[in-house]
Short mmCIF file of C-alpha atoms in Angstrom, two decimals:
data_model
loop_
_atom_site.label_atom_id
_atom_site.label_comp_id
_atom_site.label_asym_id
_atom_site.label_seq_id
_atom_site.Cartn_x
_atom_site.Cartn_y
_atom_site.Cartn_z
CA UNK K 1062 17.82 92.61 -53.32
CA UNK K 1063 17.55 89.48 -51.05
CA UNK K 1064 18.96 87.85 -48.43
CA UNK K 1065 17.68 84.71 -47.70
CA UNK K 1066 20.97 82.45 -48.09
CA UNK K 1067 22.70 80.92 -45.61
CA UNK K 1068 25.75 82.54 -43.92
CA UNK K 1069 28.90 81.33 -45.05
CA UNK K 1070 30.80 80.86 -41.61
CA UNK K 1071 33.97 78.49 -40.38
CA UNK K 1072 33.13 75.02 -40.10
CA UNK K 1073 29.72 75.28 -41.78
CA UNK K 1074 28.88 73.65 -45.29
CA UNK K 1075 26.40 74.86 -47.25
CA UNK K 1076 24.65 72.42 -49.57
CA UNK K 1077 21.95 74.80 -51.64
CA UNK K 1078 20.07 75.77 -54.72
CA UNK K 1079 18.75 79.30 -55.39
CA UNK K 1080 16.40 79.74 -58.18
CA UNK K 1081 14.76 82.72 -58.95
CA UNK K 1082 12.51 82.84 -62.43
CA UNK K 1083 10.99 86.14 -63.56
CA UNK K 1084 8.19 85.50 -66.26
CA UNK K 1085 8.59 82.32 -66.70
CA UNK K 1086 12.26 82.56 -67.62
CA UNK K 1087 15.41 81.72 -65.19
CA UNK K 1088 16.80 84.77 -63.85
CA UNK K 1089 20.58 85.22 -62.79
CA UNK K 1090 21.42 86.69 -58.94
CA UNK K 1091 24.50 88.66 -58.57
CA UNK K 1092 26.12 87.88 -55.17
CA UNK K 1093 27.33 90.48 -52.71
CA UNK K 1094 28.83 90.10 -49.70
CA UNK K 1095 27.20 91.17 -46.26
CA UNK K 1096 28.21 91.23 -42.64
CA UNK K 1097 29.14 88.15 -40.35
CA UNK K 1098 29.71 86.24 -43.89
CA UNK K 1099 25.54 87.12 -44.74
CA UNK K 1100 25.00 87.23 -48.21
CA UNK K 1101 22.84 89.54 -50.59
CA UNK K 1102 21.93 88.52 -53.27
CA UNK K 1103 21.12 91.48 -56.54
CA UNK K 1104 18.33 90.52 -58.75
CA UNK K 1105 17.59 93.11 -61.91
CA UNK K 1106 13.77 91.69 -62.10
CA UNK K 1107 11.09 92.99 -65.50
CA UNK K 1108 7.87 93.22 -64.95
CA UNK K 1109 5.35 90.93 -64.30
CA UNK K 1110 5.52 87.56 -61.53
CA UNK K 1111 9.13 86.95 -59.77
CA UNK K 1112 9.20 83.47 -57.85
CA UNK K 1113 11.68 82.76 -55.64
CA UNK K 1114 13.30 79.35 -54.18
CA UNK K 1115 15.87 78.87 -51.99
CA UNK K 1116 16.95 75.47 -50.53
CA UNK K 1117 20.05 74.38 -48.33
CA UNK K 1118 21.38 71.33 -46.10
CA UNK K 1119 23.95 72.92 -43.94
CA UNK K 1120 26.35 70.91 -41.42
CA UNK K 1121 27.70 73.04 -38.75
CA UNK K 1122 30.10 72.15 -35.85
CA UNK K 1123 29.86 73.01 -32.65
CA UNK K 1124 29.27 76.77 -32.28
CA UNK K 1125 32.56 78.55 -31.99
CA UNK K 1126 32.30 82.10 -30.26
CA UNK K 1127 33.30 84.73 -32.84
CA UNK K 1128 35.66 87.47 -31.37
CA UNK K 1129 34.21 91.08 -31.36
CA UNK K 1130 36.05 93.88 -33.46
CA UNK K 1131 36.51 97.13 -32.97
CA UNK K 1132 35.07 98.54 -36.07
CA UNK K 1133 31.68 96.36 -34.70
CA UNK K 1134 32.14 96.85 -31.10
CA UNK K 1135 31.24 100.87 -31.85
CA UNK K 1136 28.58 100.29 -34.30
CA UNK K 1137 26.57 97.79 -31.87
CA UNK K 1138 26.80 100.43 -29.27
CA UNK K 1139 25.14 103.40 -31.30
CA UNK K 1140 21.76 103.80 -31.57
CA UNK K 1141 19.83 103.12 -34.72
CA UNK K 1142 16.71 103.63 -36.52
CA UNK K 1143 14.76 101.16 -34.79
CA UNK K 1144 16.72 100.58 -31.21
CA UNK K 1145 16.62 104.02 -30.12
CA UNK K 1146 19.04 103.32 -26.92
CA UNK K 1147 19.75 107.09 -26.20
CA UNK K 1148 15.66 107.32 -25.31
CA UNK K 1149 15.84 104.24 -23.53
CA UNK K 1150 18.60 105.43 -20.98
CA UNK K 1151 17.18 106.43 -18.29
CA UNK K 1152 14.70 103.42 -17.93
CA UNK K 1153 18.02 100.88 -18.63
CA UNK K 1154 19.80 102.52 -16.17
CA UNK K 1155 17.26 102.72 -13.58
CA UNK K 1156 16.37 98.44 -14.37
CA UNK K 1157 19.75 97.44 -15.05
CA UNK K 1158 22.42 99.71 -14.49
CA UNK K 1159 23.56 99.19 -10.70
CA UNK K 1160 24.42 94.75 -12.71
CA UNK K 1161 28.49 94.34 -12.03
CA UNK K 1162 28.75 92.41 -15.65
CA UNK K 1163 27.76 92.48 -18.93
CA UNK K 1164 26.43 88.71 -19.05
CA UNK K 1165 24.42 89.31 -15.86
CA UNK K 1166 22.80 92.07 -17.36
CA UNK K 1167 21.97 90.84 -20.52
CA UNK K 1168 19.97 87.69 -18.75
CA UNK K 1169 18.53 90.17 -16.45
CA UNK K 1170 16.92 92.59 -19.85
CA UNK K 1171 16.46 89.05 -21.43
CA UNK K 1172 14.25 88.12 -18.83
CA UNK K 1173 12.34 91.02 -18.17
CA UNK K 1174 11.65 91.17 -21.78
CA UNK K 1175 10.38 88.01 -22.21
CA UNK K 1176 8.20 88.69 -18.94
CA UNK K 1177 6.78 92.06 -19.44
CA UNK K 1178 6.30 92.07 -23.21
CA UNK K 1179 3.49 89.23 -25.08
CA UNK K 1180 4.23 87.58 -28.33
CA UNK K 1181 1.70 88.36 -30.30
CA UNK K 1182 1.37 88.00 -34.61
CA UNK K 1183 0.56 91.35 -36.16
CA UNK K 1184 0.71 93.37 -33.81
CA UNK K 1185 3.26 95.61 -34.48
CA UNK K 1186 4.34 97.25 -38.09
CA UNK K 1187 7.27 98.51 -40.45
CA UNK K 1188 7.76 101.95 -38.27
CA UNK K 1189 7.33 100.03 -34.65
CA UNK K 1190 10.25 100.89 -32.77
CA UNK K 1191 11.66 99.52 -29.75
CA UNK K 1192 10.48 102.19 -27.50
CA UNK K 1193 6.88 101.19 -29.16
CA UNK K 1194 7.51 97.93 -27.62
CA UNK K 1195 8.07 98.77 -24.48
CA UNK K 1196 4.99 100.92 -24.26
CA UNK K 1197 2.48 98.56 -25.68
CA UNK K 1198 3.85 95.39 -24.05
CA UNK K 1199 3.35 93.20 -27.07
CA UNK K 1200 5.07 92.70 -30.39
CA UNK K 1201 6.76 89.58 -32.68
CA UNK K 1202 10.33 88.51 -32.55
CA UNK K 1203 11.58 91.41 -34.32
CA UNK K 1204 10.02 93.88 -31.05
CA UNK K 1205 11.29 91.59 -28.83
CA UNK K 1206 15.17 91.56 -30.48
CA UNK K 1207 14.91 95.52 -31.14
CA UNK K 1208 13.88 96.06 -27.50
CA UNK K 1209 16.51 93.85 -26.14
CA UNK K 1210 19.45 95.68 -28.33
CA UNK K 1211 18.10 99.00 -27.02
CA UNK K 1212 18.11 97.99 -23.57
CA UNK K 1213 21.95 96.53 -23.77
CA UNK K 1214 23.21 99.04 -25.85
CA UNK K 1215 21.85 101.82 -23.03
CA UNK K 1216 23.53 100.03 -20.27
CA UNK K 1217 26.85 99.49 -22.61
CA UNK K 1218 26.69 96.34 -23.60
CA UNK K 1219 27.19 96.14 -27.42
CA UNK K 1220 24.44 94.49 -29.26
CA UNK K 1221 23.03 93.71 -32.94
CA UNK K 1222 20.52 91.71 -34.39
CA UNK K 1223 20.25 88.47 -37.05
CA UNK K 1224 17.89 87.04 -39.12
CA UNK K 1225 17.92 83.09 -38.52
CA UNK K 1226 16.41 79.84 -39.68
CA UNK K 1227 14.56 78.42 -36.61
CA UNK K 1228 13.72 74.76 -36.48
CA UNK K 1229 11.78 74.37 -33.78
CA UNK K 1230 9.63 77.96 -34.58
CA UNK K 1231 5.53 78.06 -34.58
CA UNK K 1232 4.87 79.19 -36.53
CA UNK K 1233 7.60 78.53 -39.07
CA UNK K 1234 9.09 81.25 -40.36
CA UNK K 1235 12.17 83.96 -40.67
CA UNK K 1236 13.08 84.75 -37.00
CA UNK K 1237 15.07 87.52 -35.08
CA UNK K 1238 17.51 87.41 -32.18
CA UNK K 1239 20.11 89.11 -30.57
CA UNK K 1240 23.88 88.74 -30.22
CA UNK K 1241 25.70 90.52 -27.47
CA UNK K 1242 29.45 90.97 -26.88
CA UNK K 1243 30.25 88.75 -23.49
CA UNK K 1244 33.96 88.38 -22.74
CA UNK K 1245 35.24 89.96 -26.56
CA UNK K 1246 32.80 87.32 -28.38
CA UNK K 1247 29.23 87.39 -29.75
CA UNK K 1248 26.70 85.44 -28.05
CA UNK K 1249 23.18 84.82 -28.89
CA UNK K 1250 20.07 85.43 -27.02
CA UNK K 1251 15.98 85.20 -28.02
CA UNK K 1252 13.84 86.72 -25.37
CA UNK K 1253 10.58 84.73 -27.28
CA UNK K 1254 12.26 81.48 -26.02
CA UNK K 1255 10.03 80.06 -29.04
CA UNK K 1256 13.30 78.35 -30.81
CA UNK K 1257 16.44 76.19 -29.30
CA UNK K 1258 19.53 78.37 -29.92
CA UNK K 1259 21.83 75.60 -31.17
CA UNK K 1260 19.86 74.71 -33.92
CA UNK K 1261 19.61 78.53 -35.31
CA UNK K 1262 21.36 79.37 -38.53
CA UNK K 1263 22.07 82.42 -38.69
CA UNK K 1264 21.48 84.80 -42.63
CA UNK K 1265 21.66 88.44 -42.15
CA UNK K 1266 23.20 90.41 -39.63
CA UNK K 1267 23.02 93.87 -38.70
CA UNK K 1268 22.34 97.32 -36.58
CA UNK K 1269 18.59 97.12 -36.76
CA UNK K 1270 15.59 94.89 -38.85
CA UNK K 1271 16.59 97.79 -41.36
CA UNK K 1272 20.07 95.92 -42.32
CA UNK K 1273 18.14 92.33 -42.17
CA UNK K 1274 15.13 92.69 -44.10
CA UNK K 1275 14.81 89.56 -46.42
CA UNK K 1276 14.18 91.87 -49.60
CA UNK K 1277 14.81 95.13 -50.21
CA UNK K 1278 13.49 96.87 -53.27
CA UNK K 1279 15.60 99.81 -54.95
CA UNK K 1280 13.61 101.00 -57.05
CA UNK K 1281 9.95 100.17 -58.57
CA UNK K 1282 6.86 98.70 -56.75
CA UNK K 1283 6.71 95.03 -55.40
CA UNK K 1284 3.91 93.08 -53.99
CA UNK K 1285 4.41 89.74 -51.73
CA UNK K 1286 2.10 87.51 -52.73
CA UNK K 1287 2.67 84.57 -50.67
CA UNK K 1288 5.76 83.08 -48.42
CA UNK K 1289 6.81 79.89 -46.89
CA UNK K 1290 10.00 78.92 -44.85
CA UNK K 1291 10.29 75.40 -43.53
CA UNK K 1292 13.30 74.70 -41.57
CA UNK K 1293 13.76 71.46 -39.76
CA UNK K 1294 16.84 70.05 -37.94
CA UNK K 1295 17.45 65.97 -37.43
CA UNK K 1296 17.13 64.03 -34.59
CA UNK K 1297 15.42 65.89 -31.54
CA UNK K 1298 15.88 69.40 -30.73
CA UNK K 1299 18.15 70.22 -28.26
CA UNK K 1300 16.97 71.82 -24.86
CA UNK K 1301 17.28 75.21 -24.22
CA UNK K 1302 17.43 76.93 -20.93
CA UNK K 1303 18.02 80.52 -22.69
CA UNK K 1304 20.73 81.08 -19.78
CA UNK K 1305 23.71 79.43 -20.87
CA UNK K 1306 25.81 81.46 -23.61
CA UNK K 1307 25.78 80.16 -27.17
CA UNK K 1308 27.62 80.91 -29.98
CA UNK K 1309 25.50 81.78 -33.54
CA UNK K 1310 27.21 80.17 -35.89
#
């Protein structure tokens, strides 16, 4: 399984090309439908070498907020395999629990993220949770959007995570972030401030890293080789004061 496509959302068109070949010889990819219009895609692979290209020009208007559901609303409140909120509790609480809003208190855990924990490549692995994270003080974008949905989710403010496209990233590759329910809508926030916002399109979305991983493998033994994203946007980027609310598209 992998999810690597685009999201199909309103007002965004997807130009793309997914080829996958498997020994040499083209190999068909069964799509299935994942949350926020993410898309899986089901590939029944033989043995040997599997390569894998994916390519897309998307145009997206403005970002429109997307409303919250219910269904969603409980799910991004319940702790999860890698944002432990219940263990978190106390800690949120004591940090960020006396905030009046939900918006103010999400800038507030954005910002003492991004101040109290270092980006830093490899430092963290597959079982690194986000109480890990706050110990050690260090992890990459993943740590840094678990850590930030425990935090919110302890002080009740609903919160998953998405896999993006990130022009603007060093270095270039898949990237995590946040979205939190402000006023009934998602919003998105990155506590690496390493990528504008606008630009970020979004792939998979779910509870935890578990739900976005960009292949899953259900049965067998698989080895990555080698991987390369390249995402660019035109024109300049946009600034990004990582305050204002923004919509992932």
């Amino acid at each position: 399984m992998i999810q690597i496509a685009a999201a199909r959302r309103p007002a965004v068109t997807i130009s793309e090309r997914l080829e996958v070949v498997n020994n040499m010889v083209a190999l068909p990819a069964q799509e299935l439908t994942g949350a926020a219009g993410g898309r899986q895609h089901l590939l029944h692979v033989q043995p040997g070498s599997v390569t894998i290209e994916y390519d897309a020009t998307i145009t997206a208007g403005p970002g429109t907020p997307i409303r919250v559901t219910d269904e969603e609303r409980v799910a991004a409140l319940r702790p999860s395999r890698y944002c432990p909120s219940d263990r978190l509790t106390g800690m949120a609480l004591s940090h960020f629990g006396e905030i009046p809003t939900a918006l103010e208190r999400v800038r507030a855990i954005c910002d003492y993220v991004w101040r109290h924990v270092m980006y830093m490549s490899e430092s963290s692995g597959p079982a690194t949770d986000a109480v890990d994270t706050l110990l050690s003080a260090r992890g990459v974008c993943r740590d840094f959007a678990h850590l930030v949905t425990a935090l919110c989710r302890a002080v009740e403010v609903p919160a998953r995570v998405a896999a993006v496209y990130a022009p603007g990233l060093a270095l270039m590759d898949f990237h995590c972030v946040v979205e939190v329910e402000v006023d009934g809508h998602w919003q998105v926030w990155d506590a690496t401030r390493l990528a504008p916002r606008p630009t970020l399109v979004r792939v998979a979305t779910g509870r935890d890293a578990a739900d976005i991983a960009f292949t899953t493998v259900t049965a067998g033994r698989a080895e990555l080789r080698s991987l390369g994203v390249r995402a660019v946007a035109p024109g300049d980027l946009p600034a990004d004061d990582h305050d204002r609310l923004i919509a992932l598209g």
